[in-house]
CSV table of C-alpha atoms in Angstrom, one decimal:
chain,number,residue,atom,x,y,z
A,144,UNK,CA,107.5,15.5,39.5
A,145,UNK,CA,104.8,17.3,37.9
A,146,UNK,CA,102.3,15.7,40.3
A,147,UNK,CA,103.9,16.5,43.2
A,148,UNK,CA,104.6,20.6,41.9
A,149,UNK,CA,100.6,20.2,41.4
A,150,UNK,CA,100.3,19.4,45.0
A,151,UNK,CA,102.6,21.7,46.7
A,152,UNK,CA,100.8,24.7,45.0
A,153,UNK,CA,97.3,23.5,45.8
A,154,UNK,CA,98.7,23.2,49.2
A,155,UNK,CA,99.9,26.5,48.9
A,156,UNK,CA,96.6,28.0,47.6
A,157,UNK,CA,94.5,26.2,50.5
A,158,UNK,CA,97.2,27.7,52.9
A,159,UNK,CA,96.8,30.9,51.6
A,160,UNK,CA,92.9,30.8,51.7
A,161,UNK,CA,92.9,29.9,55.4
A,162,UNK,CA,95.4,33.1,56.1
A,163,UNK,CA,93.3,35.2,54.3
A,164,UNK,CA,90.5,34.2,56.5
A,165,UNK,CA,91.7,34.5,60.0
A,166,UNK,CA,89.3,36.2,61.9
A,167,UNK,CA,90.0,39.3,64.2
A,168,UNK,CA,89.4,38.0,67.7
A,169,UNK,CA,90.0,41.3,69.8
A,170,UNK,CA,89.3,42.7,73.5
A,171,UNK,CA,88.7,46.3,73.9
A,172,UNK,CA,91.6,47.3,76.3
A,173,UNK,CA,90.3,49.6,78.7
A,174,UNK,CA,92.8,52.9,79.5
A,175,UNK,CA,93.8,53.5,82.9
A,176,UNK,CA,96.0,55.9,85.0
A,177,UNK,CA,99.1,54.3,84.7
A,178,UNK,CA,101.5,52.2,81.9
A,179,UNK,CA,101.1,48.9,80.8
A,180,UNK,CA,103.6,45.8,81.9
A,181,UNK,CA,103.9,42.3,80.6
A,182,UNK,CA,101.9,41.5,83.1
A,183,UNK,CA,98.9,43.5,81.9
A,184,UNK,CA,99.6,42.1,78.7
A,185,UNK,CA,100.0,39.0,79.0
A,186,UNK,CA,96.5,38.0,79.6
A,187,UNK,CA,95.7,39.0,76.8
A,188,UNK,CA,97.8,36.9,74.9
A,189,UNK,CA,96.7,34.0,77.4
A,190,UNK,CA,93.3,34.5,76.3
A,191,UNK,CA,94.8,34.1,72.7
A,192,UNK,CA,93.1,37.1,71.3
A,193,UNK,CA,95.4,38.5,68.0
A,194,UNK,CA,93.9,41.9,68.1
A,195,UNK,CA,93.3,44.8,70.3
A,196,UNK,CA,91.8,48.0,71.1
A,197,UNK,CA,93.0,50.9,72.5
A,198,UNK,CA,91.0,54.1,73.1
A,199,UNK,CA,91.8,57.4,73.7
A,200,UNK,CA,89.4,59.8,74.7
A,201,UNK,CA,88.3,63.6,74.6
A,202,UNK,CA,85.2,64.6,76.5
A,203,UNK,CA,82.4,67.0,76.3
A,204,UNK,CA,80.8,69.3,78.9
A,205,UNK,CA,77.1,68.3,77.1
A,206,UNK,CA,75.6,67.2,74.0
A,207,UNK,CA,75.2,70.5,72.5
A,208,UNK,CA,78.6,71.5,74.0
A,209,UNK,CA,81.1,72.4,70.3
A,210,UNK,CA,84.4,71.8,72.9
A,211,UNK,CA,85.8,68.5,73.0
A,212,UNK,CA,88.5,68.4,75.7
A,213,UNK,CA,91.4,65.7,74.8
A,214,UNK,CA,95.0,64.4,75.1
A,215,UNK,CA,95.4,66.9,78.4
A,216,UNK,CA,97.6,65.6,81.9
A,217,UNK,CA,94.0,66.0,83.6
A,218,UNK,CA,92.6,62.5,82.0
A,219,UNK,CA,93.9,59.4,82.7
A,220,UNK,CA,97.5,58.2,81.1
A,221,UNK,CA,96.1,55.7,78.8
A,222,UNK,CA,93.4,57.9,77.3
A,223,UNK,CA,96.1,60.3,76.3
A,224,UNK,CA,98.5,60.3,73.0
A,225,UNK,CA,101.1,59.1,75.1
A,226,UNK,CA,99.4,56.6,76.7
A,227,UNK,CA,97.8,54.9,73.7
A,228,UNK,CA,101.5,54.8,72.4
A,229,UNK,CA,102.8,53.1,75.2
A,230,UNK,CA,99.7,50.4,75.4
A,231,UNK,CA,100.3,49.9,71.7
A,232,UNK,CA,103.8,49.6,71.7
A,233,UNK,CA,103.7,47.0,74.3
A,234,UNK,CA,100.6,44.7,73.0
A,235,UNK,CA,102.4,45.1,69.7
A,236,UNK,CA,105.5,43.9,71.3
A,237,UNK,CA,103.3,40.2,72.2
A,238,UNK,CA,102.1,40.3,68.3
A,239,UNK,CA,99.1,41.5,69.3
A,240,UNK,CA,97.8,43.9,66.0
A,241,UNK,CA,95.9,47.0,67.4
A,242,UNK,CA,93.0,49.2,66.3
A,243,UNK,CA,93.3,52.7,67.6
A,244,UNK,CA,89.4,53.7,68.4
A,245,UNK,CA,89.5,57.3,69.8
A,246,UNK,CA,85.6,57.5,71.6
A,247,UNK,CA,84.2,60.9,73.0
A,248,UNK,CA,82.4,61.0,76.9
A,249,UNK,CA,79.7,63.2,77.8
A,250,UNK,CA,79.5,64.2,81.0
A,251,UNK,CA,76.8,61.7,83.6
A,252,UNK,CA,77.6,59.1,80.8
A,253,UNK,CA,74.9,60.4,78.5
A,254,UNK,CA,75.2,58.9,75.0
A,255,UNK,CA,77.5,60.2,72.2
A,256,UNK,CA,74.6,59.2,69.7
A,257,UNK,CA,72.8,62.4,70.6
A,258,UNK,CA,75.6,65.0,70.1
A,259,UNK,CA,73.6,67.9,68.3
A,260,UNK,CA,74.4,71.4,67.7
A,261,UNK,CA,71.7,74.0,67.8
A,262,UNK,CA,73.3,76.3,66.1
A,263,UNK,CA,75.7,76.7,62.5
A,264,UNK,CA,78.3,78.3,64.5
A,265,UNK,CA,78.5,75.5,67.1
A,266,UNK,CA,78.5,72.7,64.1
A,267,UNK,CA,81.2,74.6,62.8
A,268,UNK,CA,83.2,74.7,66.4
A,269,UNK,CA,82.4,70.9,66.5
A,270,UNK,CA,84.0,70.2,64.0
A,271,UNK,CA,86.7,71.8,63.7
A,272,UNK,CA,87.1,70.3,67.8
A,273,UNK,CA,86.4,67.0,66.6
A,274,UNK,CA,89.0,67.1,63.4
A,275,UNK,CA,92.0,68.3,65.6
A,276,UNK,CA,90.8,65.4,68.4
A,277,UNK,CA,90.4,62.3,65.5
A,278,UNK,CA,93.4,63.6,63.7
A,279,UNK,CA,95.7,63.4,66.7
A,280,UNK,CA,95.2,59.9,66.4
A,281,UNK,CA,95.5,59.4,62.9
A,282,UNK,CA,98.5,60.6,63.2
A,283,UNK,CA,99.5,58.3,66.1
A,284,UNK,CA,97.9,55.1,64.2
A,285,UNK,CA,100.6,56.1,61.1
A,286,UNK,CA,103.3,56.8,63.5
A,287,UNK,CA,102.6,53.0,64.9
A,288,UNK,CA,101.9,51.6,62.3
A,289,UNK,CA,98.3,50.3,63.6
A,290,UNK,CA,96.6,48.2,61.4
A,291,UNK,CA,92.7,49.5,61.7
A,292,UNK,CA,92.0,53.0,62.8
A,293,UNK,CA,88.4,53.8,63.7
A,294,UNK,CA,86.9,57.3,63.0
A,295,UNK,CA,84.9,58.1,65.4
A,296,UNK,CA,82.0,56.1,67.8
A,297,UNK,CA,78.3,55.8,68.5
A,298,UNK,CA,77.8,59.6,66.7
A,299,UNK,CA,74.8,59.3,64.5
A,300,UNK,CA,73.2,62.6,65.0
A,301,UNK,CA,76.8,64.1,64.2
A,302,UNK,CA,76.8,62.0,61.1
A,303,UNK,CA,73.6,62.8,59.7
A,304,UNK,CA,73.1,66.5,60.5
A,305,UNK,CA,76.9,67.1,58.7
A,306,UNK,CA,77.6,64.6,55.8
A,307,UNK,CA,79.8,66.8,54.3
A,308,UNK,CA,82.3,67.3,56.8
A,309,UNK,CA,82.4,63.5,57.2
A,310,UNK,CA,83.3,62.7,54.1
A,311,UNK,CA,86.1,65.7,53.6
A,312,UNK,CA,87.2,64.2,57.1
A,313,UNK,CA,87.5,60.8,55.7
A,314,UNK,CA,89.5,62.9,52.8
A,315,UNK,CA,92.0,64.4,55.3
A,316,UNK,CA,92.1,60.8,57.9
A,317,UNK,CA,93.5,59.3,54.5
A,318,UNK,CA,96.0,61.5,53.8
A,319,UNK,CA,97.4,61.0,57.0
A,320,UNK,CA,96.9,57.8,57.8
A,321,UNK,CA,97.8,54.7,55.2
A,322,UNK,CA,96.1,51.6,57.2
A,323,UNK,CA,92.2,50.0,56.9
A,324,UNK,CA,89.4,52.3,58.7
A,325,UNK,CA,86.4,51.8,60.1
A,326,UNK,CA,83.4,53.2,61.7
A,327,UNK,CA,82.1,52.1,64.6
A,328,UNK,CA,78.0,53.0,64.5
A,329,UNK,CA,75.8,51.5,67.0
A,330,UNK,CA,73.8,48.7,66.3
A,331,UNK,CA,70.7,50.3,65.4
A,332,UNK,CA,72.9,52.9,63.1
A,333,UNK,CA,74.6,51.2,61.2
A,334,UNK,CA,72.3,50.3,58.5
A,335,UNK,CA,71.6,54.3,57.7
A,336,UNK,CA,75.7,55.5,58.3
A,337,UNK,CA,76.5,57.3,54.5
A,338,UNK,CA,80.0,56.6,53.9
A,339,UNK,CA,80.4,52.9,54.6
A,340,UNK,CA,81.8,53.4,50.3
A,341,UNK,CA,84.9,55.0,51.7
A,342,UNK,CA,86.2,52.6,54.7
A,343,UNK,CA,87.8,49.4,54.4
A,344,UNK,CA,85.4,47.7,57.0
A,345,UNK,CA,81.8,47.9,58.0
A,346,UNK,CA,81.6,48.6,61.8
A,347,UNK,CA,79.1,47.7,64.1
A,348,UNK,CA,79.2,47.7,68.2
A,349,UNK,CA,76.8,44.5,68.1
A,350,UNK,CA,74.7,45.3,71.2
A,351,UNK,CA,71.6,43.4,69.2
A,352,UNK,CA,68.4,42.3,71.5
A,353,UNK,CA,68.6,38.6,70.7
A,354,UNK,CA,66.2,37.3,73.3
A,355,UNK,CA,63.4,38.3,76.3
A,356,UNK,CA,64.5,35.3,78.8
A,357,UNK,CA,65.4,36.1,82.0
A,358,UNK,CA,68.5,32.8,81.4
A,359,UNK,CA,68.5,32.9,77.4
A,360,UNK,CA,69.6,29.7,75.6
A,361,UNK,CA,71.7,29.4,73.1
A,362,UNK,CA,68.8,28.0,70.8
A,363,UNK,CA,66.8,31.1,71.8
A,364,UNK,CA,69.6,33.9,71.2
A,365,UNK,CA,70.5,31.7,68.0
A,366,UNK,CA,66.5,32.5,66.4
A,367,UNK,CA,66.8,35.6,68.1
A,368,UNK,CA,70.2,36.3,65.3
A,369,UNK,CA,67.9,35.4,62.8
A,370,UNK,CA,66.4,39.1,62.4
A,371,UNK,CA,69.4,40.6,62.8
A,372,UNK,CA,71.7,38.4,60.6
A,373,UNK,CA,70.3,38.8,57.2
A,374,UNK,CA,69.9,42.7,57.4
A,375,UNK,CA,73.6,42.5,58.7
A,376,UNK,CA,74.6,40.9,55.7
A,377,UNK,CA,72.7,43.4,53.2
A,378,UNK,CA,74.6,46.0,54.4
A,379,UNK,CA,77.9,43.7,54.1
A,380,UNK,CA,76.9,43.1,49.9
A,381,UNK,CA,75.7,46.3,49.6
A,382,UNK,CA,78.8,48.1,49.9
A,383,UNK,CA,81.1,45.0,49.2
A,384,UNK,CA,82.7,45.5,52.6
A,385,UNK,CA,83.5,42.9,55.4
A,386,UNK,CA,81.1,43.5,58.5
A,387,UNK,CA,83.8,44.2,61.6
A,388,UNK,CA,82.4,43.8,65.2
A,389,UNK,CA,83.6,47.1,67.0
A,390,UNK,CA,82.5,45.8,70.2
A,391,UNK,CA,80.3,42.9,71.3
A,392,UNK,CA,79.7,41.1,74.4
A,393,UNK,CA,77.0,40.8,77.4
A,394,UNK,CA,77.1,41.5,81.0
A,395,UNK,CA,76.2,38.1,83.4
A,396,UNK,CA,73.2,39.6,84.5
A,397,UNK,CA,69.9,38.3,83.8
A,398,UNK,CA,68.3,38.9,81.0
A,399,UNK,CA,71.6,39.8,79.4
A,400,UNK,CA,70.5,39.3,75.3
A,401,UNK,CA,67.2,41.5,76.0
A,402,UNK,CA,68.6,45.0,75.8
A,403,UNK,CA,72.7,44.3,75.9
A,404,UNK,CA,73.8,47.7,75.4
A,405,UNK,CA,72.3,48.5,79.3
A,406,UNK,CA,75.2,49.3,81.6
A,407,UNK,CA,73.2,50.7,84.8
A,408,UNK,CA,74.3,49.7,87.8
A,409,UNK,CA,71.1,48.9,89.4
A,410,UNK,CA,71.5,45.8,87.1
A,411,UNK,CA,73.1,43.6,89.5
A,412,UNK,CA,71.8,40.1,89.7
A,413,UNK,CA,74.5,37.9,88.4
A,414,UNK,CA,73.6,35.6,86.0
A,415,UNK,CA,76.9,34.2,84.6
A,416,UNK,CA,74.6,31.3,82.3
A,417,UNK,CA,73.0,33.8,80.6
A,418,UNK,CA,76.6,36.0,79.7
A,419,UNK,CA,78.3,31.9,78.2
A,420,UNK,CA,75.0,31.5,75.9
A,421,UNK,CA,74.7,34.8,74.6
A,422,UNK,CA,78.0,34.8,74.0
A,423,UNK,CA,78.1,31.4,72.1
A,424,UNK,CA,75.4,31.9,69.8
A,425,UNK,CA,77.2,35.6,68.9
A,426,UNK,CA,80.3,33.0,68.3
A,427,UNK,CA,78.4,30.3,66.4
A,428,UNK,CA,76.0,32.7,64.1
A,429,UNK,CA,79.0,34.9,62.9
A,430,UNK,CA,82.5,33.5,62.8
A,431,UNK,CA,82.1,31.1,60.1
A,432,UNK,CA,80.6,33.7,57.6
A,433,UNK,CA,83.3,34.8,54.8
A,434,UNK,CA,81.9,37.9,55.0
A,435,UNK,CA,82.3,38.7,58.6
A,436,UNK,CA,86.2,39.9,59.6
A,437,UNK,CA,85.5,39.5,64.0
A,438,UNK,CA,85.5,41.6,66.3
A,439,UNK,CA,86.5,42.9,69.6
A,440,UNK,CA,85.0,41.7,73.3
A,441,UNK,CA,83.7,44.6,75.6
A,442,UNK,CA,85.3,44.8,77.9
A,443,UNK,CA,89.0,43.8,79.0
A,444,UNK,CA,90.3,45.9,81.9
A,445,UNK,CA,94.6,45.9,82.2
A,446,UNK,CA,94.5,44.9,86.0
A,447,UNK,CA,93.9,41.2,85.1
A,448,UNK,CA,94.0,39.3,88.9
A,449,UNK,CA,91.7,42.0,90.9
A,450,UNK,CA,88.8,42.3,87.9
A,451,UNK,CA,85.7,40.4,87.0
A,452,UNK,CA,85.0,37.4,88.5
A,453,UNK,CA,82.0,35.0,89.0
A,454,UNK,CA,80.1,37.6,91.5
A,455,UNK,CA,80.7,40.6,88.7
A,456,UNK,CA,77.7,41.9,86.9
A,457,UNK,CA,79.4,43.9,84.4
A,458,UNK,CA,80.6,43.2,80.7
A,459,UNK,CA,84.1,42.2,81.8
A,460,UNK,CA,84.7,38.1,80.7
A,461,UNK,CA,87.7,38.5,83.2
A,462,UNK,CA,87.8,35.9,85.8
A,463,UNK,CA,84.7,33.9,84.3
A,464,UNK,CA,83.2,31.2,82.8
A,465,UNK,CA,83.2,33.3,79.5
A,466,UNK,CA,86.6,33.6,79.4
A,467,UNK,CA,87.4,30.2,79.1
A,468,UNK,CA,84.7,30.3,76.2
A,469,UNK,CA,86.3,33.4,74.3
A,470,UNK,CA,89.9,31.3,74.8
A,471,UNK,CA,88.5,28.3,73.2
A,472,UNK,CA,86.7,29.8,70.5
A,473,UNK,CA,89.9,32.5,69.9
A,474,UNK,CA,92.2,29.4,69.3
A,475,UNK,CA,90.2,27.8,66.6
A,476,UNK,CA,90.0,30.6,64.8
């Protein structure tokens, strides 16, 4: 009897240790003008992801503009507090877990990174614009009980000009909000971002140059990792936080693992080879690592059937031959 009480426990134990190191395997659900059905949903479960993202925005004239514009009827439903509740709510409703990640737009798409005030007054106007936008959502991610909330994206100029407002809003998020938090820096940020001590996950939007090939292979983007990787991991044992993949992924274009973060249109020439490798030796050089939580795919649009496919040049794994490589990989995890 004793034997078998031995057993049942170290079963237990080894159950327990293979809970505690499921992986997030997300996609970053892309807001658009109207609700979400099961049949926007379901795809998502299809593609057995467990997590998901949902974003709200607030936008900005310019990057030296203090206003940022949010949660009004001229934006798009699922960028607004209403909207974000209703996608959650109903990827909840599948068992999908969400991460609310509220991001800011500039206007012509320039990039969030180099929001900088010239002046104290305008810092001052930023902020106090920026705490009423990222608390909104706070609020939100307590009222449905999300399970990561992410405190703001891609804003390293904010970050390091006013480390002092950061860290009293980190103060003011906690009160609010009772779930994990994260960060979400870009990938050439992330190593200098100051308050990585007061989240519960590292966060990095992995858009890493892994190789020069016009058609990478995996070999290639796997030795291309290799620089990355171990400065990935220093920060990771530095602060004695798990390492949480904001967003990742690669367009099928050529050259996709040379500079991934690239969205211009003018990149066209589909290379759907070069999106399955990339994306395979992401897969292979950081899932099996305790120290690495997942992540979550850019990007996964709600209209399923009419998105993607093999003659898209964009992110989106919708409709091909990545996808099937994300559903495989998710289900092992």
């Amino acid at each position: 009897m004793k034997y078998i009480n031995l057993l049942f426990l170290c079963l237990i134990c080894v159950l327990q240790s293979c809970t505690s190191q499921t992986k997030i395997n997300g996609v970053s659900f892309v807001a658009a003008g109207i609700p979400v059905t099961d049949k926007h949903v379901n795809p998502v479960v299809a593609v057995n992801a467990n997590y998901a993202t949902v974003m709200p925005f607030g936008f900005i004239k310019d990057l030296k503009h203090p206003e940022i514009v949010h949660n009004t009827d001229r934006q798009w439903f699922g960028e607004s507090r209403a909207g974000v509740k209703q996608y959650a709510n109903s990827l909840e409703a599948k068992g999908i877990k969400i991460m609310i990640k509220p991001q800011i737009w500039v206007w012509r798409g320039e990039f969030t990174g180099y929001i900088k005030m010239e002046v104290e007054e305008d810092w001052q106007k930023l902020e106090a614009s920026y705490s009423s936008f990222i608390l909104e959502y706070a609020d939100l991610a307590q009222e449905i009980n999300a399970d990561i909330f992410c405190i703001g994206t891609e804003l390293e100029q904010f970050v390091a000009n006013r480390p002092e407002y950061w860290n009293a809003l980190i103060i003011e998020i906690k009160k609010i909000y009772k779930g994990k938090l994260t960060y979400a820096a870009n990938w050439d940020e992330f190593k200098r971002t100051p308050f990585w001590s007061e989240l519960d996950y590292i966060g990095v939007d992995a858009y890493f140059p892994v190789s020069d090939s016009k058609t990478p292979t995996v070999e290639e983007c796997l030795l291309g990792w290799k620089v990355h990787k171990p400065v990935i991991k220093e920060v990771s044992d530095t602060y004695k936080k798990p390492i949480l993949f904001t967003e990742y992924g690669y367009r099928s274009v050529d050259y996709a693992g040379k500079e991934p973060w690239k969205s211009e249109r003018s990149m066209n020439v589909v290379n759907l080879e070069a999106q399955n490798n990339t994306t395979k030796a992401l897969f292979e050089t950081f899932w099996k690592e305790d120290w690495f939580a997942g992540g979550f795919v850019w990007k996964w649009f709600i209209e399923h059937d009419t998105v993607g496919g093999e003659n898209n040049s964009q992110f989106t794994p919708q409709n091909k031959p990545v996808e099937e490589i994300i559903k495989a990989h998710f289900k092992k995890q």
